[in-house]
Each structure stands twice: as C-alpha cells, then as structure tokens.
Coordinates of C-alpha atoms in Angstrom, one line a residue:
M392 CA 0.0 0.2 0.0
S393 CA 1.5 3.5 -0.9
H394 CA 0.9 6.3 1.2
S395 CA 1.2 10.2 0.5
T396 CA 3.9 12.3 1.9
P397 CA 2.8 15.3 3.8
I398 CA 4.2 17.5 0.8
Q399 CA 2.1 15.6 -1.6
N400 CA -0.9 15.9 0.4
Q401 CA -0.8 19.4 0.8
L402 CA 0.1 19.9 -3.0
K403 CA -3.4 18.2 -3.8
Q404 CA -5.4 20.2 -1.4
K405 CA -4.1 23.5 -2.0
P406 CA -1.4 24.0 -4.7
L407 CA 0.3 27.4 -5.0
N408 CA 1.3 29.1 -8.1
F409 CA 4.5 31.1 -7.3
F410 CA 5.9 33.7 -9.8
W411 CA 8.8 36.1 -9.6
F412 CA 9.9 39.2 -11.3
I413 CA 12.1 40.6 -13.9
P414 CA 13.4 44.1 -12.9
T415 CA 13.5 45.6 -16.4
H416 CA 13.5 49.0 -14.9
G417 CA 16.8 48.6 -12.7
D418 CA 17.3 46.8 -9.5
G419 CA 19.3 47.4 -6.1
S420 CA 19.8 46.8 -2.5
Y421 CA 18.3 50.1 -1.5
L422 CA 15.2 52.1 -2.5
G423 CA 15.4 56.0 -3.2
T424 CA 19.0 56.1 -4.0
D425 CA 21.2 54.9 -6.7
H426 CA 24.0 53.4 -4.0
L427 CA 24.6 49.7 -5.1
S428 CA 21.8 50.1 -7.9
R429 CA 21.9 48.0 -10.8
R430 CA 21.0 49.3 -14.4
P431 CA 18.8 47.6 -16.5
D432 CA 21.0 45.1 -18.3
F433 CA 19.6 41.9 -20.4
K434 CA 22.6 39.8 -19.1
Y435 CA 21.4 40.5 -15.5
F436 CA 17.8 39.7 -16.7
R437 CA 18.9 36.5 -17.9
Q438 CA 20.8 35.6 -14.5
V439 CA 17.7 36.2 -12.7
A440 CA 15.5 34.2 -15.1
M441 CA 17.9 31.3 -15.2
A442 CA 18.0 31.6 -11.3
V443 CA 14.3 31.6 -10.9
D444 CA 13.8 28.5 -13.7
H445 CA 16.2 26.5 -11.8
L446 CA 14.7 27.2 -8.1
G447 CA 11.1 26.0 -9.8
Y448 CA 9.2 29.2 -9.9
R449 CA 6.5 28.6 -12.1
G450 CA 6.9 32.1 -14.2
V451 CA 8.0 35.6 -14.1
L452 CA 6.3 39.0 -14.5
L453 CA 7.8 41.4 -16.8
P454 CA 6.8 45.0 -15.9
T455 CA 5.7 47.7 -18.4
G456 CA 5.7 51.5 -18.7
Q457 CA 8.0 54.2 -19.9
S458 CA 11.0 53.2 -17.6
C459 CA 10.7 49.7 -18.4
E460 CA 12.6 47.9 -21.0
D461 CA 9.9 46.4 -23.6
S462 CA 8.3 43.2 -22.0
W463 CA 7.7 41.4 -25.3
I464 CA 11.3 41.8 -26.6
T465 CA 12.8 40.8 -23.3
A466 CA 10.6 37.8 -22.7
A467 CA 11.4 36.8 -26.3
G468 CA 15.3 37.0 -25.3
L469 CA 14.9 35.1 -22.1
M470 CA 12.5 32.2 -23.4
T471 CA 15.5 30.9 -24.9
A472 CA 17.7 30.6 -21.9
T473 CA 15.0 28.9 -19.7
E474 CA 13.3 25.6 -19.9
R475 CA 10.3 25.7 -17.9
L476 CA 9.4 29.3 -16.7
K477 CA 6.4 31.2 -18.0
F478 CA 6.4 34.8 -18.8
L479 CA 3.7 37.1 -18.0
V480 CA 3.9 39.9 -20.6
A481 CA 2.0 43.1 -20.6
L482 CA -1.0 43.5 -22.9
R483 CA -1.5 47.2 -23.6
P484 CA -5.0 48.4 -24.8
G485 CA -4.5 51.6 -26.5
V486 CA -0.7 51.3 -26.9
T487 CA -0.9 48.9 -29.7
S488 CA -3.8 47.6 -31.9
P489 CA -5.7 44.4 -31.0
A490 CA -5.0 42.9 -34.3
F491 CA -1.3 43.7 -34.1
A492 CA -1.3 42.7 -30.4
A493 CA -2.9 39.2 -31.6
R494 CA -0.5 38.2 -34.1
Q495 CA 2.4 39.1 -31.5
T496 CA 0.6 36.9 -28.9
V497 CA 0.4 33.9 -31.4
A498 CA 4.1 34.4 -32.6
L499 CA 5.5 34.5 -28.8
D500 CA 3.2 31.6 -27.6
R501 CA 4.6 29.5 -30.6
L502 CA 8.2 30.8 -30.0
S503 CA 8.1 29.8 -26.3
N504 CA 5.9 26.4 -27.0
G505 CA 3.2 27.7 -24.8
R506 CA 4.9 29.5 -22.0
L507 CA 3.2 33.0 -22.7
L508 CA 0.6 34.4 -20.2
L509 CA -0.7 38.1 -20.9
N510 CA -1.1 40.6 -18.2
V511 CA -3.8 43.0 -19.2
V512 CA -2.7 46.8 -18.5
V513 CA -4.8 49.8 -19.4
G514 CA -2.7 52.3 -17.3
G515 CA -2.9 54.6 -14.0
N516 CA -0.8 57.5 -14.9
P517 CA -2.5 60.1 -17.5
T518 CA 0.9 61.7 -17.8
E519 CA 2.9 58.6 -18.9
L520 CA -0.5 57.5 -21.0
A521 CA -0.4 61.0 -22.8
G522 CA 3.2 60.4 -24.0
D523 CA 1.8 56.7 -25.5
G524 CA -1.0 58.8 -27.1
I525 CA -3.9 57.8 -24.8
F526 CA -6.3 60.5 -23.7
L527 CA -9.1 58.7 -22.6
D528 CA -10.5 59.4 -19.0
H529 CA -10.1 56.4 -16.3
D530 CA -13.5 54.5 -17.1
E531 CA -13.2 54.8 -20.7
R532 CA -9.9 53.1 -20.6
Y533 CA -11.6 50.1 -19.4
L534 CA -14.5 50.2 -21.8
Q535 CA -11.7 50.4 -24.6
G536 CA -10.0 47.6 -23.1
D537 CA -13.1 45.6 -23.3
E538 CA -13.4 46.0 -27.3
F539 CA -9.8 45.2 -27.8
L540 CA -9.9 41.8 -25.8
D541 CA -12.8 40.8 -27.5
I542 CA -11.4 41.6 -30.9
W543 CA -7.9 39.9 -29.7
R544 CA -9.5 36.9 -28.2
R545 CA -11.4 36.1 -31.1
M546 CA -8.4 36.5 -33.4
V547 CA -6.0 34.5 -31.4
S548 CA -8.8 31.7 -31.4
G549 CA -8.8 31.6 -35.2
E550 CA -11.7 33.7 -36.1
T551 CA -11.8 36.2 -38.8
V552 CA -12.9 39.2 -37.3
D553 CA -15.4 42.0 -38.4
F554 CA -16.1 44.2 -35.3
E555 CA -17.2 48.0 -35.2
G556 CA -17.1 49.8 -31.8
K557 CA -16.7 52.9 -30.0
Y558 CA -13.0 52.5 -30.0
Y559 CA -12.0 49.9 -32.5
K560 CA -13.0 49.2 -36.3
V561 CA -11.5 46.0 -38.1
K562 CA -12.7 44.2 -41.1
G563 CA -11.3 40.7 -42.0
A564 CA -9.0 40.8 -39.0
R565 CA -7.0 37.3 -38.6
V566 CA -4.2 35.5 -37.5
D567 CA -2.8 32.8 -39.9
F568 CA -1.0 30.4 -37.4
P569 CA -2.6 29.0 -34.2
P570 CA -1.4 29.3 -30.6
V571 CA 0.2 26.4 -28.8
Q572 CA -2.5 27.2 -25.9
K573 CA -5.7 26.8 -27.3
P574 CA -7.7 28.8 -27.7
T575 CA -5.6 31.6 -26.6
P576 CA -2.9 32.1 -23.7
P577 CA -4.4 32.9 -20.2
L578 CA -5.3 36.7 -19.4
Y579 CA -4.1 38.2 -16.0
F580 CA -5.4 41.6 -14.6
G581 CA -5.6 43.8 -12.0
G582 CA -7.7 46.4 -11.3
S583 CA -9.3 47.8 -8.0
S584 CA -12.1 50.3 -9.3
D585 CA -15.4 49.3 -10.3
A586 CA -14.5 49.7 -13.9
G587 CA -11.7 47.6 -13.6
Q588 CA -13.4 44.9 -11.8
E589 CA -16.1 44.8 -14.4
L590 CA -13.5 44.3 -17.2
A591 CA -12.2 41.6 -15.0
A592 CA -15.5 39.5 -14.5
Q593 CA -16.2 40.0 -18.4
A594 CA -13.2 39.2 -20.1
V595 CA -10.2 37.6 -18.2
D596 CA -9.2 34.3 -16.5
L597 CA -7.1 35.2 -13.4
Y598 CA -7.8 38.4 -11.2
L599 CA -4.8 40.0 -9.5
T600 CA -4.8 42.1 -6.5
W601 CA -1.9 44.0 -4.6
G602 CA -0.9 43.0 -1.3
E603 CA -3.5 44.1 1.2
P604 CA -4.8 43.2 4.8
L605 CA -6.9 40.0 4.9
D606 CA -10.1 41.8 5.3
Q607 CA -9.5 44.3 2.1
V608 CA -8.5 41.6 0.1
A609 CA -11.5 39.4 0.8
E610 CA -13.9 42.1 0.2
K611 CA -12.4 42.6 -3.2
I612 CA -12.3 39.0 -4.3
E613 CA -16.0 38.6 -3.3
A614 CA -16.8 41.8 -5.3
V615 CA -15.2 40.5 -8.1
R616 CA -16.4 36.9 -7.8
K617 CA -20.1 38.2 -7.7
K618 CA -19.5 40.2 -10.8
A619 CA -18.1 37.1 -12.7
A620 CA -21.0 34.8 -11.3
S621 CA -23.6 37.2 -12.9
R622 CA -22.0 36.6 -16.5
G623 CA -21.7 32.8 -15.7
R624 CA -17.8 33.0 -15.1
N625 CA -15.5 31.6 -12.5
L626 CA -12.3 33.5 -12.2
R627 CA -9.1 32.2 -10.5
F628 CA -7.1 34.8 -8.0
G629 CA -3.9 35.9 -7.4
M630 CA -1.7 38.6 -5.3
R631 CA 1.1 40.6 -6.0
L632 CA 3.7 41.5 -3.3
H633 CA 7.2 41.6 -2.2
F634 CA 9.0 39.4 0.0
I635 CA 11.7 39.8 2.7
V636 CA 12.2 36.5 4.3
R637 CA 15.0 35.7 6.4
E638 CA 15.9 32.7 9.0
S639 CA 15.1 34.8 12.0
E640 CA 12.4 37.6 12.7
E641 CA 14.9 39.9 13.7
E642 CA 17.0 39.6 10.6
A643 CA 13.9 40.1 8.4
W644 CA 12.6 43.1 10.1
A645 CA 16.5 44.8 10.0
A646 CA 16.4 44.1 6.3
A647 CA 13.2 45.8 5.8
D648 CA 14.4 48.8 7.6
K649 CA 17.7 48.7 5.6
L650 CA 15.7 48.8 2.4
I651 CA 14.3 52.2 3.0
A652 CA 17.1 53.5 5.0
N653 CA 18.3 56.0 2.4
I654 CA 15.0 57.6 1.7
S655 CA 14.5 61.1 2.5
D656 CA 11.5 63.0 4.0
E657 CA 11.3 65.0 0.7
Q658 CA 11.1 61.8 -1.3
I659 CA 8.4 60.5 0.5
E660 CA 6.5 63.7 0.3
R661 CA 6.9 64.1 -3.4
A662 CA 6.0 60.2 -3.9
W663 CA 2.7 60.8 -1.8
K664 CA 1.9 63.9 -3.9
R665 CA 2.4 62.0 -7.1
F666 CA 0.1 59.1 -6.0
Q667 CA -2.7 61.6 -4.8
N668 CA -2.4 64.2 -7.7
E669 CA -1.1 62.7 -10.7
M670 CA -2.4 59.1 -10.8
D671 CA -6.0 57.9 -11.3
S672 CA -5.3 54.6 -10.2
V673 CA -7.8 53.4 -7.3
G674 CA -5.3 50.6 -6.7
Q675 CA -2.4 53.1 -6.3
K676 CA -4.3 55.3 -3.9
R677 CA -5.3 52.0 -2.0
Q678 CA -1.7 51.3 -1.7
A679 CA -0.6 54.8 -0.5
A680 CA -3.5 54.9 2.0
L681 CA -2.0 52.0 4.0
H682 CA 0.9 53.9 5.1
G683 CA -0.4 57.6 4.6
G684 CA 3.0 59.0 3.6
R685 CA 4.4 58.1 7.4
R686 CA 7.0 56.0 8.4
D687 CA 5.7 55.3 11.8
R688 CA 2.7 53.3 10.2
L689 CA 4.3 51.0 7.8
V690 CA 3.1 47.4 9.7
V691 CA -0.4 47.4 8.3
A692 CA -1.2 43.7 9.5
P693 CA 0.7 40.7 10.9
N694 CA 3.8 40.5 8.7
L695 CA 2.7 42.9 6.0
W696 CA 4.8 45.7 5.5
A697 CA 4.0 49.1 3.7
G698 CA 7.6 50.5 3.5
V699 CA 8.1 50.0 0.0
G700 CA 4.9 51.8 -1.2
L701 CA 6.7 55.0 0.4
V702 CA 8.3 55.8 -2.8
R703 CA 7.5 53.0 -5.4
V704 CA 5.0 53.2 -7.8
G705 CA 2.8 49.9 -7.9
V706 CA 2.7 47.4 -5.2
G707 CA 4.2 48.7 -2.0
T708 CA 3.5 46.0 0.3
A709 CA 5.8 43.1 1.5
L710 CA 5.4 40.1 3.6
V711 CA 8.1 40.2 6.0
G712 CA 9.4 37.6 8.6
T713 CA 10.7 33.9 9.0
P714 CA 9.6 31.2 6.7
K715 CA 7.2 29.7 8.8
Q716 CA 5.4 33.1 9.4
I717 CA 5.4 34.2 5.7
A718 CA 3.7 30.7 5.2
E719 CA 1.2 31.2 7.6
R720 CA 0.2 34.3 5.9
L721 CA 0.1 33.0 2.7
R722 CA -2.1 30.3 3.7
E723 CA -4.4 32.7 5.1
Y724 CA -4.7 34.3 1.9
Q725 CA -5.0 30.9 0.1
A726 CA -8.0 30.4 2.3
L727 CA -9.7 33.3 0.6
G728 CA -9.3 31.8 -2.9
I729 CA -5.7 33.0 -3.8
D730 CA -4.0 30.7 -5.9
T731 CA -1.2 32.5 -7.4
I732 CA 1.5 34.8 -5.8
V733 CA 3.4 37.1 -8.2
G734 CA 6.6 38.0 -5.7
S735 CA 9.6 40.1 -6.0
G736 CA 12.4 41.5 -3.7
Y737 CA 15.4 43.7 -3.6
P738 CA 17.5 42.9 -5.2
H739 CA 15.5 40.5 -7.2
L740 CA 18.6 37.7 -8.0
E741 CA 19.4 37.2 -4.3
E742 CA 16.0 37.5 -2.9
A743 CA 15.0 34.9 -5.4
Y744 CA 17.3 32.4 -4.0
R745 CA 16.1 33.6 -0.3
V746 CA 12.3 32.7 -1.3
G747 CA 13.1 29.8 -3.3
E748 CA 15.4 28.1 -0.5
L749 CA 13.8 29.4 2.6
L750 CA 10.0 29.8 1.9
F751 CA 9.3 27.2 -0.6
P752 CA 10.1 24.4 1.7
E753 CA 7.6 25.5 4.1
L754 CA 5.2 25.5 1.0
G755 CA 6.0 22.4 -0.6
L756 CA 7.3 24.2 -3.8
G757 CA 10.4 24.4 -5.6
A758 CA 12.7 22.5 -7.8
V759 CA 12.7 19.4 -5.3
T760 CA 8.9 19.0 -5.6
Q761 CA 8.4 20.1 -9.1
E762 CA 8.0 16.8 -10.4
L763 CA 5.3 16.1 -7.7
R764 CA 3.4 19.4 -9.0
D765 CA 3.5 18.4 -12.6
E766 CA 1.9 15.0 -11.7
I767 CA -1.1 16.8 -10.4
P768 CA -3.9 17.1 -13.3
N769 CA -5.3 20.1 -14.2
E770 CA -4.1 22.5 -11.6
F771 CA -1.7 24.3 -13.7
S772 CA -2.9 23.7 -17.1
V773 CA -4.7 25.9 -19.6
G774 CA -7.8 24.3 -18.9
A775 CA -8.0 25.3 -15.5
Y776 CA -8.5 29.1 -16.3
G777 CA -11.6 31.0 -16.9
G778 CA -15.2 29.8 -16.1
S779 CA -18.4 28.1 -17.3
R780 CA -19.2 30.7 -20.0
L781 CA -15.9 30.2 -21.7
A782 CA -15.6 26.7 -21.0
G783 CA -13.1 25.5 -23.6
R784 CA -11.7 28.7 -24.7
I785 CA -9.6 29.9 -22.0

C-alpha cells in the first residue's frame, strides 16, 4: 500500500502557483538611491530568469511602462535561456492595436512552446499614458480595453473578425497561425476600481490584487467573484507583493529597515503627492492609504509591511518575517481563494534565492517538488483557467 507524503497531501489540497519578477527598470539593494543600484541590463535579466527557472518558480512577471525595457522583446530573449518558466507579459489596450497584439501573441506563444501568459494593463498614470498617445479618462480606458480584448480573443482563437465599436473598427482581421495554448494564452489582470472589476468579470481568466490586509482582499475578491458569477463565469485569483524572508524575525525586520534607510522625507512627500494628484489608479491610492506617507505606520497587518510603497509606484507591500511566518500568512490568503503569487524582492537575484531556498520548503514548492506538482492533473494547465461561459476557450 502506498502512502502520500505531507508534501504530496499539501500539493493536492492547495497548490500555490509562485511567480517572480524581472526588474526591467533596474534593481538594487536600497530604495530611493543609486547606491548599489543595478542599471537595466539583459545579461542581468537572464541571470534572474535562469535562477528562477532552476529554483522551481512557475513563471515571471515583466513590468511595463516608460521606465521599463520592452516586455515582449525581453521575454522573447529570455525564453531561449529557460526551460519551464512561463512569462507574464503586458498586453496594452490603446498602446497597440488588437490585431497587431493578436499576431504578437501567437508568435510568442509558438516561439516559447506555450509558455506565454498575458497581463492586461490599461494604465493608471494619465501623464505617462499621454506620452503613449492615450487621452481617455479612467473609466473609458476600461471600456476600450473590453473592445480590445473581444477582438484579440476572437482573432487568437482563429476567427476572422469584423468588428465596429466606439474605439475600434476592423474588417477581415485574422491570424493565420494557431497558438500552442488553445484557444488563447490565459489573461491576467488587476484593477481595484469598479470599472476594472467589471472588465475582469467580463474578459479575463485570473484576477490579481496587490498585497493588502486580509479583510480588504476578501472584500475585493468577493466583489469580483459576484460580478463574474452574474456573467456565468468563475475566475481564479492571485496576489502581487514583495518578500523579505530571513531565518530569524529580527533579521527580516532589519532587512526591511535597511531597504528604506536612504529614503529622505522629501522623497516620501514627493511620492505621496504624485500618488494623490498625478495618478488616477484606485489600486495605487489604496496602496498609499495603507501607510499615509508616514514612516511610523508601515506595519499594516501581521507580517505585512507597506514600506516599499513610500516611494515605489505599483505594489508597495511586502511580507516580512521567517519562512514559517510568511507561509502562514500566505495560507491565510489562500483560504480566501488566492492560488497564485507574483513575488519580488530587492535585489531580485539574491531575494529569488532566499524565497526559493527558505520559503518554498515551507510551502512544498520549488525544484525538489516540481515533479510532484507536474503530476497533479489540471491544477496548472491552460484548461484550469476561466469559467463556464468560456468553457473550452481559456
């Protein structure tokens, strides 16, 4: 008689899909200073990607924006240096046409043999969006995104598309080659506003939230779940956040303090004004509200620290603590329905190893258990995405 090991039982009950991050805008040991900084460099990106692939992470997120290297070209280069790693690449409604994006999608999915994932990004900074030629207001960007994804999905699925809407018009649009992942690579998306949640419920496969206290995450998941259910859909859920894991609690909090030691009060004030006045992202304002622009209120929940968000655009929270503490926090989020984590840490090469070597064993993840995870049917396959309305399409 065969007996399941604790790791096997844990994996079968509650698998966790753990991603890392390629710092295409640069990296370093400190926030708010160029001291010990690492400029964007493809050789360094490749180091991070190869390490993450070796450690047993499921994939990597490549960010997007004016300060980042292009995520599509970077991903194409890194795909040849990795074996199993999936690449979560930005799909930008408004920045490119849906037809061109559909052809890019199929080409990169074929190049990678089905290792492409798409992160739908409509943007949250009107000034930066203006530089890309986008002058729509907040809610209109999501309406444009809905039209974009309708055309994109139908084209990638093999249809010849005629479409006329408010934002796009195409006639006879098609892609002549099929993707590896049928009918399309999965769509990830994060948006905290009502308009963003409506788009998620309508069009994507996995909804991402930035790291927030449990009650806030629970409220957000419930809202999105209800919106999706009203459309006959059932989404998956994930979370984006930073990690500072050390063997002792004292070491972890010392590392957190060190990360922001060089940030000045003036930098914090400038960042706070930017979050409040220049950006229309609801998610960004929620992140800023956690710390309120103050150094003395950074621990916002057990082991959840908002220090990164004092100056960083995007996710500003980190789980800080020992491997056991952080694993406990992650299981609490899993109980809410989170099955995917997109992590990061400064600097990303060293912290990828710390998370992989210290935290993964507590979660039953990593290179040692990769073979076991691959034996679990349907947990990480393309068919696991999406809901009943799009059954067979996601």
